[in-house]
Short mmCIF file of C-alpha atoms in Angstrom, two decimals:
data_model
loop_
_atom_site.label_atom_id
_atom_site.label_comp_id
_atom_site.label_asym_id
_atom_site.label_seq_id
_atom_site.Cartn_x
_atom_site.Cartn_y
_atom_site.Cartn_z
CA MET A 1 -20.43 78.52 -45.75
CA LEU A 2 -17.32 76.90 -47.50
CA ASN A 3 -15.59 77.31 -43.97
CA ASN A 4 -18.42 75.51 -42.10
CA GLN A 5 -17.97 72.71 -44.94
CA GLY A 6 -14.39 72.37 -44.10
CA PHE A 7 -15.07 72.13 -40.27
CA ILE A 8 -17.86 69.28 -40.73
CA SER A 9 -15.28 67.65 -42.78
CA ILE A 10 -12.94 67.47 -40.04
CA ILE A 11 -15.20 66.41 -37.76
CA VAL A 12 -16.46 63.62 -39.87
CA LEU A 13 -12.62 62.77 -40.30
CA LEU A 14 -12.29 62.82 -36.46
CA VAL A 15 -15.36 60.73 -35.84
CA MET A 16 -14.29 57.98 -38.40
CA THR A 17 -10.72 58.00 -36.88
CA ILE A 18 -12.19 57.08 -33.65
CA ILE A 19 -14.68 54.59 -34.82
CA ILE A 20 -11.86 52.98 -36.71
CA ILE A 21 -9.07 53.04 -33.85
CA SER A 22 -11.97 52.01 -31.42
CA ALA A 23 -12.83 49.02 -33.95
CA ALA A 24 -9.27 48.02 -34.02
CA VAL A 25 -9.00 48.17 -30.19
CA LEU A 26 -12.04 46.00 -29.96
CA ALA A 27 -10.56 43.62 -32.52
CA TYR A 28 -7.27 43.47 -30.67
CA THR A 29 -8.88 42.93 -27.23
CA TRP A 30 -11.41 40.12 -28.55
CA ASN A 31 -8.44 38.71 -30.41
CA LEU A 32 -6.41 38.79 -27.31
CA GLU A 33 -9.23 37.66 -25.10
CA TYR A 34 -9.75 34.64 -27.55
CA LEU A 35 -6.06 33.70 -27.38
CA ILE A 36 -6.11 33.68 -23.54
CA LEU A 37 -9.23 31.57 -23.43
CA ASN A 38 -7.86 29.22 -25.78
CA SER A 39 -4.38 28.86 -24.07
CA SER A 40 -6.16 28.52 -20.78
CA LYS A 41 -8.77 25.75 -22.30
CA ASN A 42 -5.53 23.98 -23.82
CA ALA A 43 -3.78 24.50 -20.63
CA ILE A 44 -6.72 22.91 -18.40
CA GLN A 45 -6.81 20.15 -21.38
CA ALA A 46 -3.17 19.14 -21.21
CA SER A 47 -3.28 19.11 -17.15
CA TYR A 48 -6.41 16.55 -17.36
CA LEU A 49 -4.17 14.52 -19.73
CA ALA A 50 -1.26 14.52 -17.54
CA GLU A 51 -3.41 13.48 -14.51
CA SER A 52 -5.16 10.85 -16.22
CA LYS A 53 -2.13 9.08 -17.10
CA ILE A 54 -1.21 8.80 -13.29
CA TYR A 55 -4.74 7.72 -12.70
CA MET A 56 -4.18 5.15 -15.16
CA VAL A 57 -1.22 3.61 -13.85
CA LEU A 58 -2.86 3.33 -10.73
CA ASN A 59 -6.20 2.18 -11.49
CA LYS A 60 -6.11 0.42 -14.90
CA GLU A 61 -5.23 -3.36 -14.13
CA GLU A 62 -2.67 -3.82 -17.00
CA TYR A 63 -0.33 -1.17 -15.83
CA PHE A 64 -0.96 -1.38 -11.59
CA TYR A 65 -0.63 -5.14 -11.61
CA LEU A 66 1.92 -5.95 -14.38
CA LYS A 67 4.05 -2.87 -14.14
CA LEU A 68 3.38 -0.81 -11.28
CA LEU A 69 2.68 -3.35 -8.49
CA PRO A 70 6.25 -5.64 -9.12
CA ARG A 71 8.22 -2.52 -9.09
CA ILE A 72 6.35 -1.34 -5.55
CA GLU A 73 7.43 -4.82 -4.18
CA ARG A 74 10.76 -5.08 -5.27
CA TYR A 75 11.61 -1.43 -3.93
CA LEU A 76 10.31 -2.41 -0.65
CA LYS A 77 12.04 -5.75 -0.32
CA TYR A 78 15.36 -4.66 -1.76
CA GLY A 79 15.34 -0.82 -1.67
CA ARG A 80 16.02 -0.54 -5.68
CA LEU A 81 14.54 -1.75 -9.09
CA THR A 82 17.26 -2.60 -10.71
CA PRO A 83 18.65 -4.53 -12.64
CA ILE A 84 15.11 -6.21 -13.42
CA TYR A 85 12.99 -2.76 -13.95
CA ASP A 86 13.71 0.93 -14.77
CA TYR A 87 12.20 3.91 -12.88
CA LYS A 88 9.91 4.59 -15.98
CA ILE A 89 6.37 2.86 -17.02
CA GLN A 90 5.55 3.47 -20.38
CA ILE A 91 1.65 3.93 -21.33
CA ASP A 92 1.07 2.09 -24.46
CA LYS A 93 0.18 4.37 -27.46
CA LYS A 94 -3.52 3.09 -27.77
CA ASP A 95 -3.94 4.71 -24.13
CA LEU A 96 -2.85 8.44 -24.93
CA ILE A 97 -4.98 11.00 -26.53
CA GLU A 98 -4.12 12.44 -30.13
CA GLY A 99 -1.09 14.62 -29.94
CA ASP A 100 0.30 13.55 -26.73
CA GLN A 101 3.57 12.27 -27.11
CA ASN A 102 4.92 11.34 -23.53
CA LYS A 103 4.61 8.00 -22.82
CA ASN A 104 6.66 7.99 -19.45
CA ILE A 105 5.61 7.99 -16.08
CA GLU A 106 8.71 8.23 -14.02
CA ILE A 107 8.59 6.83 -10.43
CA SER A 108 10.52 7.46 -7.34
CA PHE A 109 10.31 6.45 -3.59
CA SER A 110 10.80 8.05 -0.25
CA ASN A 111 13.74 7.04 1.90
CA ASP A 112 11.45 5.40 4.44
CA LYS A 113 9.61 3.48 1.52
CA ARG A 114 6.25 4.83 2.54
CA PHE A 115 5.72 7.21 -0.25
CA MET A 116 5.85 7.27 -3.98
CA GLU A 117 5.89 10.02 -6.38
CA LEU A 118 4.88 9.45 -9.78
CA LYS A 119 5.48 12.35 -12.11
CA THR A 120 4.68 12.71 -16.02
CA HIS A 121 3.67 15.63 -18.49
CA SER A 122 1.33 16.24 -21.51
CA THR A 123 1.22 18.72 -24.34
CA TYR A 124 -2.23 19.79 -25.98
CA ASP A 125 -2.12 22.39 -28.75
CA GLY A 126 1.58 23.58 -27.83
CA ILE A 127 0.74 24.13 -24.02
CA LYS A 128 2.84 21.47 -21.84
CA LYS A 129 1.71 20.69 -18.00
CA GLN A 130 3.65 18.64 -15.49
CA ALA A 131 1.67 16.56 -13.33
CA ILE A 132 3.22 15.10 -9.82
CA ALA A 133 1.48 13.02 -7.46
CA LYS A 134 2.64 12.19 -4.04
CA THR A 135 1.09 8.89 -3.11
CA LYS A 136 0.93 6.93 0.23
CA LEU A 137 2.11 3.28 -0.15
CA LEU A 138 0.79 1.29 2.70
CA ASN A 139 -2.72 0.01 3.68
CA GLN A 140 -3.70 2.46 6.28
CA PHE A 141 -4.16 -0.06 8.97
CA PHE A 142 -0.32 -0.73 8.83
CA ASP A 143 0.62 2.88 8.72
CA MET A 144 -1.21 4.47 11.68
CA GLY A 145 1.63 4.55 13.93
CA LEU A 146 -0.53 1.85 16.26
CA PRO A 147 1.28 -1.49 17.82
CA ILE A 148 -2.11 -3.30 18.17
CA VAL A 149 -4.86 -2.41 15.87
CA SER A 150 -8.29 -3.38 16.79
CA LYS A 151 -11.47 -2.24 17.39
CA GLU A 152 -10.57 -0.24 20.70
CA SER A 153 -7.74 1.44 18.94
CA ILE A 154 -9.34 2.88 15.89
CA GLU A 155 -11.59 5.36 15.05
CA THR A 156 -15.55 4.17 14.67
CA ASN A 157 -15.44 5.62 11.36
CA LYS A 158 -12.78 3.12 10.15
CA LEU A 159 -14.04 0.00 11.87
CA LYS A 160 -16.11 -1.25 9.01
CA ASP A 161 -13.17 -1.03 6.69
CA TYR A 162 -11.07 -2.63 9.06
CA TYR A 163 -13.33 -5.56 9.20
CA ASN A 164 -13.48 -5.50 5.64
CA TYR A 165 -9.83 -5.72 5.13
CA LEU A 166 -9.83 -8.93 7.82
CA ASP A 167 -12.30 -10.48 5.94
CA TYR A 168 -10.22 -9.97 2.65
CA LEU A 169 -7.26 -11.47 4.19
CA GLN A 170 -9.20 -14.26 5.23
CA LYS A 171 -10.11 -15.31 1.68
CA GLU A 172 -7.02 -14.04 -0.24
CA ILE A 173 -4.06 -14.74 2.15
CA ASN A 174 -1.84 -17.15 0.30
CA ILE A 175 1.99 -18.48 0.89
CA PRO A 176 4.09 -17.12 -1.63
CA ALA A 177 5.04 -19.66 -4.25
CA TYR A 178 8.55 -18.92 -3.80
CA ASP A 179 10.88 -16.90 -1.69
CA ASP A 180 14.27 -17.29 -0.31
CA ASP A 181 13.44 -14.93 2.94
CA LEU A 182 10.48 -16.83 4.36
CA ILE A 183 9.53 -20.61 4.97
CA GLY A 184 5.82 -21.40 4.54
CA ILE A 185 3.80 -23.04 6.93
CA GLU A 186 0.47 -23.55 5.66
CA ALA A 187 -1.44 -25.00 8.58
CA LYS A 188 -5.07 -26.09 7.44
CA ASP A 189 -7.49 -28.14 9.16
CA TYR A 190 -5.37 -28.76 12.17
CA GLU A 191 -6.75 -28.62 15.92
CA ASN A 192 -3.41 -27.63 17.25
CA ILE A 193 0.00 -26.34 16.11
CA LYS A 194 2.77 -26.13 18.11
CA ILE A 195 6.10 -24.29 17.15
CA ILE A 196 8.76 -25.64 19.71
CA LYS A 197 12.41 -24.62 19.96
CA GLY A 198 14.44 -27.61 20.28
CA ILE A 199 17.39 -28.40 22.40
CA ASP A 200 19.46 -28.53 19.28
CA GLU A 201 18.19 -24.51 18.56
CA LYS A 202 16.10 -25.62 15.65
CA ILE A 203 12.45 -24.44 15.39
CA ASN A 204 10.12 -27.56 14.76
CA ILE A 205 6.65 -27.42 13.92
CA GLU A 206 4.13 -30.16 15.21
CA TYR A 207 0.66 -30.61 13.83
CA PHE A 208 -2.01 -32.36 15.62
CA ARG A 209 -5.34 -33.63 14.76
CA ASN A 210 -8.33 -35.63 16.26
CA ASN A 211 -7.26 -35.17 19.64
CA LEU A 212 -4.29 -37.53 18.90
CA GLU A 213 -1.50 -37.08 21.69
CA ARG A 214 1.38 -37.77 18.69
CA PRO A 215 1.32 -34.76 15.88
CA ILE A 216 0.05 -36.02 12.64
CA LYS A 217 3.24 -34.46 11.11
CA THR A 218 6.45 -32.51 11.97
CA GLN A 219 8.33 -29.68 10.09
CA VAL A 220 12.00 -28.46 10.80
CA LEU A 221 12.58 -24.90 9.80
CA ASN A 222 15.83 -24.03 8.30
CA GLY A 223 16.03 -20.58 10.28
CA ASN A 224 13.72 -18.46 12.05
CA LYS A 225 12.02 -16.65 9.27
CA ALA A 226 8.33 -18.22 8.44
CA PHE A 227 5.16 -17.05 7.16
CA LEU A 228 2.55 -19.06 8.91
CA ILE A 229 -1.13 -19.31 7.88
CA ALA A 230 -3.22 -21.14 10.49
CA LYS A 231 -6.81 -21.94 9.56
CA GLY A 232 -9.27 -23.72 10.93
CA GLU A 233 -11.91 -26.04 9.10
CA ASN A 234 -15.49 -26.63 9.76
CA LEU A 235 -15.76 -24.14 12.37
CA ASN A 236 -13.29 -25.34 14.45
CA PRO A 237 -10.47 -22.84 15.17
CA PRO A 238 -7.00 -23.93 15.61
CA ILE A 239 -4.87 -23.61 18.72
CA VAL A 240 -1.02 -22.40 17.79
CA SER A 241 1.45 -22.53 20.78
CA ILE A 242 4.81 -21.27 20.98
CA LEU A 243 6.94 -23.02 23.30
CA SER A 244 10.88 -24.50 24.04
CA GLU A 245 11.43 -27.82 24.21
CA ASN A 246 13.76 -27.02 27.53
CA GLY A 247 11.15 -24.48 28.95
CA ILE A 248 13.89 -21.84 29.82
CA ASP A 249 15.22 -20.83 26.38
CA LYS A 250 13.89 -17.57 24.63
CA VAL A 251 12.17 -18.36 21.33
CA VAL A 252 12.96 -15.73 18.38
CA LEU A 253 10.70 -15.80 15.07
CA ASN A 254 10.70 -13.43 12.09
CA GLY A 255 8.19 -12.96 9.75
CA ILE A 256 4.07 -13.60 9.71
CA LEU A 257 1.96 -15.07 11.75
CA TYR A 258 -1.88 -15.31 10.53
CA ILE A 259 -3.88 -17.34 13.01
CA GLU A 260 -7.82 -17.65 12.67
CA GLY A 261 -7.69 -19.10 15.92
CA ASP A 262 -5.92 -18.61 19.42
CA LEU A 263 -2.36 -17.99 20.09
CA GLU A 264 -0.83 -19.33 23.33
CA ILE A 265 2.73 -18.25 24.35
CA HIS A 266 4.44 -20.47 27.05
CA ASN A 267 7.93 -19.09 26.83
CA ASP A 268 9.96 -16.16 26.41
CA VAL A 269 9.33 -14.95 22.84
CA ASN A 270 11.21 -12.21 20.63
CA PHE A 271 8.92 -11.75 17.44
CA ASN A 272 9.75 -9.30 14.79
CA GLY A 273 7.16 -8.90 12.11
CA ILE A 274 3.53 -9.21 11.62
CA LEU A 275 1.18 -10.80 14.07
CA ILE A 276 -2.59 -11.56 12.93
CA ILE A 277 -5.07 -12.85 15.25
CA ASN A 278 -8.39 -13.08 13.08
CA ASP A 279 -11.01 -14.39 15.33
CA GLY A 280 -9.18 -15.33 18.41
CA GLU A 281 -7.33 -14.28 21.52
CA LEU A 282 -3.75 -14.35 22.76
CA PHE A 283 -2.67 -15.91 25.89
CA ILE A 284 0.70 -15.58 27.64
CA ASN A 285 2.18 -17.62 30.47
CA PRO A 286 2.32 -15.52 33.77
CA LEU A 287 6.05 -16.58 33.58
CA ALA A 288 6.69 -15.64 29.96
CA GLU A 289 7.93 -12.29 28.58
CA VAL A 290 6.93 -11.44 25.07
CA LYS A 291 8.33 -8.62 22.99
CA ILE A 292 7.08 -7.65 19.60
CA GLU A 293 8.78 -5.34 17.15
CA GLY A 294 6.38 -4.81 14.08
CA ILE A 295 2.35 -4.52 14.58
CA VAL A 296 -0.44 -6.74 15.80
CA LEU A 297 -3.90 -6.88 14.29
CA MET A 298 -6.58 -8.55 16.12
CA LYS A 299 -10.45 -8.61 15.39
CA ASP A 300 -11.31 -8.97 18.99
CA HIS A 301 -9.94 -9.48 22.46
CA ALA A 302 -7.02 -6.99 22.10
CA GLU A 303 -7.96 -5.50 25.62
CA SER A 304 -6.40 -8.45 27.35
CA ILE A 305 -2.90 -7.93 25.84
CA GLU A 306 -3.18 -4.01 25.82
CA ASN A 307 -3.30 -4.30 29.73
CA SER A 308 -0.95 -6.78 30.39
CA ASP A 309 2.33 -6.33 31.70
CA ARG A 310 4.02 -9.38 30.26
CA ILE A 311 4.03 -8.10 26.67
CA GLU A 312 5.81 -5.25 25.01
CA ILE A 313 4.81 -4.32 21.52
CA ASN A 314 6.62 -1.71 19.63
CA PHE A 315 5.21 -0.18 16.24
CA ASN A 316 8.52 -0.94 13.95
CA ILE A 317 7.62 0.37 10.28
CA LYS A 318 10.83 -1.43 9.07
CA GLU A 319 9.76 -4.82 10.26
CA ILE A 320 6.31 -4.22 8.99
CA ILE A 321 7.62 -3.21 5.48
CA LYS A 322 9.91 -6.19 5.39
CA TYR A 323 7.31 -8.84 5.80
CA GLY A 324 4.03 -7.01 4.85
CA VAL A 325 4.77 -6.93 1.25
CA TYR A 326 3.82 -10.64 1.31
CA LEU A 327 -0.11 -9.94 2.31
CA PRO A 328 -2.69 -9.18 0.19
CA LYS A 329 -3.30 -5.61 -0.53
CA PHE A 330 -0.73 -4.29 2.19
CA ILE A 331 0.37 -1.99 -0.89
CA ASP A 332 -2.77 0.15 -1.61
CA PRO A 333 -1.52 3.27 -3.13
CA LYS A 334 -3.48 6.24 -2.28
CA ILE A 335 -2.71 9.71 -3.77
CA GLU A 336 -2.59 12.57 -1.25
CA ILE A 337 -1.58 15.27 -3.41
CA MET A 338 -1.50 16.37 -6.97
CA LYS A 339 0.36 18.91 -8.09
CA ILE A 340 0.08 20.67 -11.82
CA ASN A 341 3.24 22.81 -13.19
#
């Protein structure tokens, strides 16, 4: 009887030991799972915080227009930010989530100026995560590799966006207030605008109205870099002509030609930059040869120049970037890849 009692005591002790060990294992496992779950939650929260700062810089007006866009414009123009800007944008403390102490978004650019990288990190409850966004900088219609962008050359599903962009340009395009690189030519409410290379090698602009034979006004360019905006008023589209005074000289122009009407080329022309014909056609004299390095955007009638053997158009991203920076929404950053480390 006593032997049985001793055996039972041992069994009870063993069972209690197993129960205690099992309880301890369960408590440890539960605590470990809690720590893992909490760590995972904190890691996700830290990732969201880092991502949100990048989206804030790209989408919140006070950061995009006042801090990021001026940096991008300067880099595209000059290939550097210094001495005016540094390569960091700081988020205001009021826009940081409590506990996140990192205010900096670091910026870097690709060698070809077509991509930008935004990098930042955030810490949440001891967990640190880094977000890196590779961003395409240019408006898609300038970076498709197409020398002529028109309804004939782009995909049907992008046609509505393309027309919307041309309509946006029509409303928002303006000559820069001041720039050493381009001469602004704003030609509104004129029937004809003639760009003439004179015998003295200078480029003259003549403005005509009311079917008069003599120009209303003339302008002499100091150089051959120009930003022309030719708009018709009262539903009368203008005609822009390029010619040389002696009839045989080649006209060399650089910059942006934005025309809401027709462009007529009467002599040999070399143009480097961006030609936009918004609601008009391009006519080339059968004896003239035209070479364009850059890009041509047309709303309609592109088939006439696509089939012409008198014009050569080469997609040139360097020329496009050099002058496109002056156009509304030419810089249109879109995130391609977001990495979280």
